[in-house]
mmCIF file of C-alpha atoms in Angstrom:
data_model
loop_
_atom_site.group_PDB
_atom_site.id
_atom_site.type_symbol
_atom_site.label_atom_id
_atom_site.label_comp_id
_atom_site.label_asym_id
_atom_site.label_seq_id
_atom_site.Cartn_x
_atom_site.Cartn_y
_atom_site.Cartn_z
ATOM 1 C CA MET D 1 -18.403 30.800 -20.846
ATOM 2 C CA ASP D 2 -21.477 31.697 -18.820
ATOM 3 C CA ARG D 3 -21.869 30.414 -15.322
ATOM 4 C CA HIS D 4 -24.458 27.597 -16.164
ATOM 5 C CA GLN D 5 -22.074 26.183 -18.547
ATOM 6 C CA CYS D 6 -19.297 26.047 -16.200
ATOM 7 C CA GLN D 7 -21.302 24.593 -13.575
ATOM 8 C CA GLU D 8 -22.625 21.722 -15.598
ATOM 9 C CA MET D 9 -21.033 18.291 -14.645
ATOM 10 C CA ALA D 10 -22.081 16.271 -17.636
ATOM 11 C CA GLY D 11 -19.086 13.880 -17.040
ATOM 12 C CA VAL D 12 -19.589 10.240 -16.987
ATOM 13 C CA GLY D 13 -19.299 10.093 -13.110
ATOM 14 C CA PHE D 14 -22.203 12.541 -12.669
ATOM 15 C CA GLN D 15 -24.610 10.688 -14.926
ATOM 16 C CA ARG D 16 -23.739 7.404 -12.995
ATOM 17 C CA TRP D 17 -24.301 9.257 -9.758
ATOM 18 C CA VAL D 18 -27.724 10.373 -10.742
ATOM 19 C CA ARG D 19 -28.592 6.788 -11.777
ATOM 20 C CA THR D 20 -27.458 5.295 -8.410
ATOM 21 C CA LEU D 21 -29.654 7.768 -6.471
ATOM 22 C CA SER D 22 -32.819 7.204 -8.755
ATOM 23 C CA LYS D 23 -32.683 3.573 -8.972
ATOM 24 C CA GLY D 24 -31.947 2.584 -5.207
ATOM 25 C CA LYS D 25 -33.972 3.647 -2.145
ATOM 26 C CA ILE D 26 -30.926 5.301 -0.567
ATOM 27 C CA SER D 27 -30.940 8.869 -0.059
ATOM 28 C CA GLY D 28 -28.528 11.903 -0.224
ATOM 29 C CA ILE D 29 -24.834 11.430 0.783
ATOM 30 C CA SER D 30 -25.480 7.880 2.149
ATOM 31 C CA GLY D 31 -25.706 6.626 -1.553
ATOM 32 C CA LEU D 32 -22.178 7.583 -2.266
ATOM 33 C CA LEU D 33 -20.468 6.460 0.820
ATOM 34 C CA PRO D 34 -19.138 2.751 1.334
ATOM 35 C CA ALA D 35 -21.635 0.839 2.989
ATOM 36 C CA CYS D 36 -22.407 -2.789 4.018
ATOM 37 C CA ARG D 37 -22.416 -5.805 1.463
ATOM 38 C CA SER D 38 -25.940 -6.513 1.852
ATOM 39 C CA ALA D 39 -27.070 -2.597 2.240
ATOM 40 C CA SER D 40 -30.991 -2.514 1.552
ATOM 41 C CA GLY D 41 -31.932 -1.368 -1.891
ATOM 42 C CA VAL D 42 -28.359 -1.098 -3.314
ATOM 43 C CA SER D 43 -28.083 -3.736 -5.887
ATOM 44 C CA LYS D 44 -24.766 -5.284 -7.021
ATOM 45 C CA ASP D 45 -24.399 -3.292 -10.210
ATOM 46 C CA MET D 46 -24.638 0.017 -8.729
ATOM 47 C CA LEU D 47 -21.657 -0.262 -6.777
ATOM 48 C CA PRO D 48 -19.307 0.152 -9.545
ATOM 49 C CA GLY D 49 -20.804 3.434 -10.544
ATOM 50 C CA LYS D 50 -20.481 4.692 -7.155
ATOM 51 C CA TYR D 51 -16.877 3.841 -6.984
ATOM 52 C CA ASN D 52 -16.001 4.798 -10.632
ATOM 53 C CA ILE D 53 -14.795 1.493 -11.783
ATOM 54 C CA ARG D 54 -16.153 -0.578 -14.606
ATOM 55 C CA VAL D 55 -18.541 -3.347 -13.778
ATOM 56 C CA GLU D 56 -16.103 -5.938 -14.717
ATOM 57 C CA ASP D 57 -13.368 -4.447 -12.652
ATOM 58 C CA TYR D 58 -15.267 -4.221 -9.474
ATOM 59 C CA LYS D 59 -14.362 -6.659 -6.883
ATOM 60 C CA PRO D 60 -15.137 -6.199 -3.298
ATOM 61 C CA ILE D 61 -12.290 -6.964 -0.500
ATOM 62 C CA ALA D 62 -12.681 -10.392 0.826
ATOM 63 C CA ASP D 63 -15.112 -10.528 3.389
ATOM 64 C CA ASN D 64 -13.879 -12.024 6.600
ATOM 65 C CA GLY D 65 -15.193 -9.904 9.286
ATOM 66 C CA GLU D 66 -12.630 -7.367 9.244
ATOM 67 C CA GLY D 67 -14.775 -4.497 8.236
ATOM 68 C CA TYR D 68 -14.170 -3.733 4.749
ATOM 69 C CA GLY D 69 -17.659 -3.577 3.698
ATOM 70 C CA ASP D 70 -18.121 -3.125 -0.048
ATOM 71 C CA TYR D 71 -15.011 -1.356 -0.624
ATOM 72 C CA PRO D 72 -13.524 -2.426 -3.954
ATOM 73 C CA GLN D 73 -9.999 -4.275 -3.952
ATOM 74 C CA LEU D 74 -7.706 -2.425 -6.282
ATOM 75 C CA PRO D 75 -4.457 -3.734 -7.526
ATOM 76 C CA ASP D 76 -1.743 -3.621 -4.922
ATOM 77 C CA ARG D 77 0.513 -1.223 -6.559
ATOM 78 C CA SER D 78 2.336 1.718 -5.011
ATOM 79 C CA GLN D 79 2.208 5.313 -6.187
ATOM 80 C CA GLN D 80 5.791 5.289 -6.927
ATOM 81 C CA ASP D 81 4.808 2.556 -9.722
ATOM 82 C CA ARG D 82 2.802 4.937 -11.718
ATOM 83 C CA ASP D 83 3.905 6.736 -14.744
ATOM 84 C CA PRO D 84 5.930 9.958 -13.780
ATOM 85 C CA ALA D 85 5.742 11.561 -17.154
ATOM 86 C CA TYR D 86 1.894 11.546 -17.144
ATOM 87 C CA GLN D 87 0.036 14.876 -15.998
ATOM 88 C CA TRP D 88 -1.660 13.849 -12.814
ATOM 89 C CA ASP D 89 -4.086 16.183 -10.947
ATOM 90 C CA HIS D 90 -2.202 15.791 -7.758
ATOM 91 C CA PRO D 91 1.645 15.106 -8.984
ATOM 92 C CA ASP D 92 2.923 14.467 -5.798
ATOM 93 C CA LEU D 93 0.556 11.657 -5.126
ATOM 94 C CA ARG D 94 0.389 10.465 -8.678
ATOM 95 C CA ARG D 95 -3.181 10.399 -8.410
ATOM 96 C CA ASN D 96 -6.222 12.046 -10.567
ATOM 97 C CA TRP D 97 -9.256 13.584 -9.012
ATOM 98 C CA ASN D 98 -11.978 11.301 -7.998
ATOM 99 C CA GLU D 99 -10.033 8.397 -8.843
ATOM 100 C CA PRO D 100 -11.004 5.235 -6.399
ATOM 101 C CA MET D 101 -8.424 5.153 -3.722
ATOM 102 C CA HIS D 102 -6.720 1.976 -2.538
ATOM 103 C CA TRP D 103 -7.866 1.107 1.054
ATOM 104 C CA ASP D 104 -3.961 1.069 1.938
ATOM 105 C CA PHE D 105 -3.370 4.173 0.088
ATOM 106 C CA ASP D 106 -1.589 5.850 2.943
ATOM 107 C CA MET D 107 0.845 2.879 3.042
ATOM 108 C CA PHE D 108 1.402 3.112 -0.870
ATOM 109 C CA ILE D 109 2.577 6.701 -1.007
ATOM 110 C CA ARG D 110 5.758 7.580 -2.472
ATOM 111 C CA ASN D 111 7.528 8.056 0.795
ATOM 112 C CA ARG D 112 6.454 4.533 2.191
ATOM 113 C CA VAL D 113 5.910 1.215 0.732
ATOM 114 C CA ASP D 114 7.044 0.819 -3.096
ATOM 115 C CA THR D 115 6.236 -2.232 -5.361
ATOM 116 C CA SER D 116 7.909 -0.799 -8.267
ATOM 117 C CA PRO D 117 9.951 -2.975 -10.529
ATOM 118 C CA THR D 118 13.518 -3.638 -9.277
ATOM 119 C CA VAL D 119 16.662 -3.449 -11.163
ATOM 120 C CA VAL D 120 18.238 -6.450 -9.773
ATOM 121 C CA PRO D 121 16.017 -9.796 -9.179
ATOM 122 C CA TRP D 122 14.806 -10.147 -5.719
ATOM 123 C CA SER D 123 16.454 -13.416 -5.184
ATOM 124 C CA THR D 124 19.916 -11.798 -6.125
ATOM 125 C CA MET D 125 18.987 -8.980 -3.573
ATOM 126 C CA CYS D 126 18.385 -11.409 -0.857
ATOM 127 C CA LYS D 127 21.552 -13.516 -1.412
ATOM 128 C CA GLN D 128 23.666 -10.296 -1.666
ATOM 129 C CA LEU D 129 22.074 -8.780 1.604
ATOM 130 C CA PHE D 130 22.247 -11.798 3.788
ATOM 131 C CA GLY D 131 25.475 -13.166 2.330
ATOM 132 C CA PHE D 132 27.320 -10.115 3.527
ATOM 133 C CA VAL D 133 25.634 -9.753 6.680
ATOM 134 C CA GLY D 134 26.132 -13.606 7.517
ATOM 135 C CA PHE D 135 29.828 -13.428 6.404
ATOM 136 C CA MET D 136 30.494 -10.403 8.728
ATOM 137 C CA LEU D 137 28.590 -12.089 11.438
ATOM 138 C CA PHE D 138 30.741 -15.224 10.937
ATOM 139 C CA MET D 139 34.023 -13.403 10.849
ATOM 140 C CA PHE D 140 33.434 -11.277 14.043
ATOM 141 C CA TYR D 141 32.553 -14.555 15.706
ATOM 142 C CA LEU D 142 36.022 -15.985 14.625
ATOM 143 C CA GLY D 143 37.712 -12.850 15.561
ATOM 144 C CA ASP D 144 36.131 -13.230 19.236
ATOM 145 C CA LYS D 145 37.194 -16.716 19.315
ATOM 146 C CA PHE D 146 40.785 -16.278 18.219
ATOM 147 C CA PRO D 147 41.925 -12.950 19.261
ATOM 148 C CA ALA D 148 45.058 -11.594 17.709
ATOM 149 C CA TYR D 149 47.023 -8.868 19.367
ATOM 150 C CA GLN D 150 50.809 -7.657 20.015
ATOM 151 C CA PRO D 151 52.685 -9.533 22.462
ATOM 152 C CA VAL D 152 52.194 -7.786 26.094
ATOM 153 C CA GLY D 153 53.629 -8.222 29.415
ATOM 154 C CA PRO D 154 52.561 -6.779 32.817
ATOM 155 C CA LYS D 155 53.069 -3.041 33.158
ATOM 156 C CA GLN D 156 56.077 -1.880 34.649
ATOM 157 C CA PHE D 157 56.297 1.031 37.325
ATOM 158 C CA PRO D 158 59.102 3.393 38.357
ATOM 159 C CA TYR D 159 60.284 4.348 41.869
ATOM 160 C CA ASN D 160 60.541 0.562 43.105
ATOM 161 C CA ASN D 161 57.242 -0.346 41.764
ATOM 162 C CA LEU D 162 55.502 2.781 43.183
ATOM 163 C CA HIS D 163 56.798 1.892 46.688
ATOM 164 C CA LEU D 164 55.242 5.398 48.477
ATOM 165 C CA GLU D 165 52.242 5.436 46.336
ATOM 166 C CA ARG D 166 51.024 2.021 47.199
ATOM 167 C CA GLY D 167 51.126 3.192 50.789
ATOM 168 C CA GLY D 168 54.748 1.933 51.774
ATOM 169 C CA SER D 169 56.099 3.940 54.802
ATOM 170 C CA PRO D 170 58.903 6.597 53.818
ATOM 171 C CA ASP D 171 61.109 5.031 56.461
ATOM 172 C CA VAL D 172 61.262 1.527 55.306
ATOM 173 C CA GLU D 173 63.593 0.950 52.695
ATOM 174 C CA PRO D 174 62.071 -0.495 49.610
ATOM 175 C CA GLU D 175 63.691 -3.523 48.019
ATOM 176 C CA GLU D 176 65.583 -2.727 44.820
ATOM 177 C CA VAL D 177 63.335 -3.348 41.740
ATOM 178 C CA LYS D 178 64.883 -3.627 38.472
ATOM 179 C CA ASN D 179 62.652 -3.527 35.749
ATOM 180 C CA TYR D 180 65.082 -2.967 32.585
ATOM 181 C CA GLU D 181 68.205 -5.060 31.368
ATOM 182 C CA ILE D 182 71.045 -3.311 29.663
ATOM 183 C CA MET S 70 15.218 -8.057 -19.391
ATOM 184 C CA ALA S 71 13.678 -11.050 -20.992
ATOM 185 C CA ASP S 72 14.161 -12.875 -17.768
ATOM 186 C CA TYR S 73 12.590 -10.238 -15.398
ATOM 187 C CA ARG S 74 10.826 -12.302 -12.616
ATOM 188 C CA GLU S 75 8.135 -10.661 -10.375
ATOM 189 C CA ALA S 76 8.054 -10.654 -6.603
ATOM 190 C CA PRO S 77 5.451 -9.944 -4.062
ATOM 191 C CA LEU S 78 6.691 -6.451 -3.835
ATOM 192 C CA ALA S 79 8.044 -5.952 -7.334
ATOM 193 C CA THR S 80 5.658 -5.360 -10.126
ATOM 194 C CA ARG S 81 6.090 -6.245 -13.821
ATOM 195 C CA PRO S 82 6.710 -2.879 -15.809
ATOM 196 C CA LYS S 83 3.973 -1.972 -18.296
ATOM 197 C CA THR S 84 6.529 -2.286 -21.256
ATOM 198 C CA LEU S 85 7.315 -5.833 -20.107
ATOM 199 C CA ASP S 86 3.654 -6.789 -19.920
ATOM 200 C CA PRO S 87 2.919 -9.354 -22.539
ATOM 201 C CA ASN S 88 -0.720 -8.052 -22.761
ATOM 202 C CA GLU S 89 0.465 -5.034 -24.333
ATOM 203 C CA TYR S 90 1.949 -6.719 -27.365
ATOM 204 C CA PHE S 91 0.014 -9.978 -27.733
ATOM 205 C CA ASN S 92 -3.219 -9.511 -26.475
ATOM 206 C CA LEU S 93 -4.841 -7.651 -29.236
ATOM 207 C CA SER S 94 -8.478 -9.470 -28.723
ATOM 208 C CA PRO S 95 -11.312 -6.636 -29.066
ATOM 209 C CA ASP S 96 -12.461 -7.610 -25.523
ATOM 210 C CA TYR S 97 -9.194 -6.564 -24.147
ATOM 211 C CA ARG S 98 -9.143 -3.300 -26.211
ATOM 212 C CA ARG S 99 -12.829 -2.524 -25.569
ATOM 213 C CA ALA S 100 -11.900 -2.800 -21.577
ATOM 214 C CA GLU S 101 -9.049 -0.531 -21.865
ATOM 215 C CA ALA S 102 -11.143 2.010 -24.034
ATOM 216 C CA GLU S 103 -13.835 2.013 -21.324
ATOM 217 C CA ARG S 104 -11.270 2.583 -18.651
ATOM 218 C CA ALA S 105 -9.839 5.455 -20.646
ATOM 219 C CA ALA S 106 -13.548 7.036 -21.045
ATOM 220 C CA LEU S 107 -13.853 6.978 -17.402
ATOM 221 C CA ARG S 108 -10.741 8.447 -16.687
ATOM 222 C CA ALA S 109 -11.341 11.091 -19.255
ATOM 223 C CA GLY S 110 -14.821 11.855 -17.707
ATOM 224 C CA LEU S 111 -13.219 12.382 -14.374
ATOM 225 C CA LYS S 112 -10.673 14.639 -15.756
ATOM 226 C CA ARG S 113 -13.351 16.700 -17.551
ATOM 227 C CA GLN S 114 -15.114 17.301 -14.293
ATOM 228 C CA TYR S 115 -12.249 18.091 -12.479
ATOM 229 C CA GLN S 116 -10.893 20.756 -14.965
ATOM 230 C CA LEU S 117 -14.237 22.363 -15.323
ATOM 231 C CA GLN S 118 -14.414 22.788 -11.611
ATOM 232 C CA LEU S 119 -10.669 23.921 -11.340
ATOM 233 C CA ASN S 120 -10.995 26.502 -14.163
ATOM 234 C CA ASN S 121 -14.386 27.825 -13.213
ATOM 235 C CA PRO S 122 -13.527 31.849 -12.595
ATOM 236 C CA HIS S 123 -16.706 32.028 -10.213
ATOM 237 C CA ARG S 124 -15.815 29.095 -7.938
ATOM 238 C CA LYS S 125 -14.768 30.381 -4.550
ATOM 239 C CA GLU S 126 -14.782 27.255 -2.406
ATOM 240 C CA LEU S 127 -12.343 24.071 -2.384
ATOM 241 C CA ILE S 128 -13.076 21.338 -4.735
ATOM 242 C CA GLU S 129 -14.441 18.431 -2.782
ATOM 243 C CA ASP S 130 -13.083 14.998 -3.833
ATOM 244 C CA PRO S 131 -15.917 12.236 -3.486
ATOM 245 C CA ALA S 132 -13.494 9.233 -3.694
ATOM 246 C CA LEU S 133 -11.457 10.612 -0.927
ATOM 247 C CA ASN S 134 -14.515 11.160 1.298
ATOM 248 C CA ARG S 135 -15.492 7.671 0.543
ATOM 249 C CA TRP S 136 -11.837 6.446 1.394
ATOM 250 C CA VAL S 137 -11.774 8.430 4.753
ATOM 251 C CA TYR S 138 -15.330 7.175 5.613
ATOM 252 C CA ALA S 139 -14.585 3.647 4.773
ATOM 253 C CA ARG S 140 -11.360 3.999 6.888
ATOM 254 C CA ALA S 141 -12.919 5.542 9.806
ATOM 255 C CA ASN S 142 -15.836 2.986 10.206
ATOM 256 C CA PRO S 143 -14.746 -0.558 9.973
ATOM 257 C CA TYR S 144 -16.777 -1.672 12.807
ATOM 258 C CA ASN S 145 -20.076 -0.988 11.168
ATOM 259 C CA HIS S 146 -19.186 -4.343 9.219
ATOM 260 C CA PHE S 147 -17.067 -6.011 11.797
ATOM 261 C CA LYS S 148 -17.857 -9.757 12.416
ATOM 262 C CA ALA S 149 -16.452 -11.917 14.953
ATOM 263 C CA THR S 150 -14.878 -14.686 12.843
ATOM 264 C CA LYS S 151 -12.150 -17.050 13.572
ATOM 265 C CA LYS S 152 -9.437 -14.521 12.268
ATOM 266 C CA THR S 153 -10.676 -11.597 13.782
ATOM 267 C CA SER S 154 -11.026 -13.314 17.170
ATOM 268 C CA LEU S 155 -7.564 -14.632 17.021
ATOM 269 C CA LEU S 156 -6.212 -11.273 16.109
ATOM 270 C CA GLY S 157 -8.065 -9.469 18.886
ATOM 271 C CA ALA S 158 -6.575 -12.252 21.362
ATOM 272 C CA LEU S 159 -3.426 -11.675 20.071
ATOM 273 C CA PHE S 160 -2.879 -8.173 20.225
ATOM 274 C CA GLY S 161 -5.418 -7.134 22.919
ATOM 275 C CA VAL S 162 -5.576 -10.019 25.560
ATOM 276 C CA ALA S 163 -2.286 -11.833 25.498
ATOM 277 C CA PRO S 164 0.221 -8.683 25.691
ATOM 278 C CA LEU S 165 -1.777 -7.859 29.081
ATOM 279 C CA PHE S 166 -1.086 -11.160 30.683
ATOM 280 C CA ILE S 167 2.619 -11.677 29.164
ATOM 281 C CA LEU S 168 3.736 -8.092 30.121
ATOM 282 C CA TYR S 169 2.145 -8.420 33.744
ATOM 283 C CA TYR S 170 4.159 -11.715 34.150
ATOM 284 C CA VAL S 171 7.390 -10.209 32.741
ATOM 285 C CA PHE S 172 7.479 -7.034 34.882
ATOM 286 C CA LYS S 173 6.475 -8.842 37.798
ATOM 287 C CA THR S 174 8.899 -11.516 37.507
ATOM 288 C CA ASP S 175 11.892 -9.075 36.914
ATOM 289 C CA ARG S 176 10.771 -6.548 39.745
ATOM 290 C CA VAL S 177 10.576 -9.667 42.216
ATOM 291 C CA ARG S 178 14.005 -10.802 41.316
ATOM 292 C CA SER S 179 15.917 -7.723 41.288
ATOM 293 C CA PHE S 180 14.376 -6.844 44.575
ATOM 294 C CA ASN S 181 15.613 -10.059 45.968
ATOM 295 C CA TRP S 182 19.082 -9.329 44.504
ATOM 296 C CA MET S 183 18.947 -5.861 46.276
ATOM 297 C CA CYS S 184 18.042 -7.326 49.443
ATOM 298 C CA ALA S 185 20.848 -9.952 49.227
ATOM 299 C CA GLY S 186 23.203 -7.402 48.345
ATOM 300 C CA LEU S 187 24.111 -8.953 44.953
ATOM 301 C CA TRP S 188 22.402 -6.057 42.921
ATOM 302 C CA VAL S 189 25.424 -3.892 41.505
ATOM 303 C CA CYS S 190 24.109 -0.668 39.698
#
C-alpha cells in the first residue's frame, strides 16, 4: 500500500467535515469546535456532522445560560455500562476514536460514577443500608441510656488508705483501716 | 429478572431492553444501521492512521479536542439567568458573609472566655 492510499481518509466523517466547511462561512478549525447556538453561518443541520452524530440523534444540551453552547446531549451512561467484550480503540476508557464525548465524560470514567444495572433493586439496597445503620444507631442510643456493667465499689488502698502517700505525717499514728472481712 | 426496575443511577441492560425484541420496525432498524455505519467509518479512519507505517506523529482525536475546548470555554456562552444568578450568589457571595460571621463570632467568644479565665485548652 503506497503512501497516498494510506493517507486517504475517505471515511464518512471526513466527507461530512468537508461538506461542513464548504457550506458554511466558517473557516478552518473554528468550524469544528463547539460554538454558540446562533453562530453565524452554521445552520442547524451541519452540527450533527461536526459531532459525528445522526441528525435525528442530535439534541443540544438545554440552554439556561450555563455555557454549554451547541454541545450535544448524549445519554447519561457511564463507561462501566459499556460492553466489556467489544474491542474498543481505548479499552480502559471503553471509547472509540473520534466518538462524541459526553459533557461529563470525566465523571463517567470507570473509576468514578457508575450507572450500570444493579444486581439488587435500588429500593432494596436503600432499605438494607439505612435499616442497618438506623438499627445500630438506635441500639447504641439505648446502650448509652441504660448502661450495663459489672457491680463496682470504691477502690480500696493498702497501708491505711495510703496514709503516708497522701501527705500524712510519719509521727502521727494513722487510724486502723480494715478493707477486708475474713 | 422480568421485574427489573430502573433507577436514576442504574440503567436497563441491553438484554432486558424491550426494543431489542419487540421493536422490529424498519425505522428503528434503519436508525441502528446508520449508527453502525457512522461507527464503522470512524473505526476505519482510526485503523488507517494507526497502521500507517509512515506515520511519525500522534493520532489527533478531534472529538477530544472539541470536548476540551467546550469544557474550557463555557463563559463564551454564559448568560445571567435566574438559575445561574442564584448559583453564583449561593456559592460565591454567601460563603463570604457566612464564614466571616462564623469566624468572627467564634474568635470573639473564645477571646472573652480566655480573658475571664474560663478557657480550658
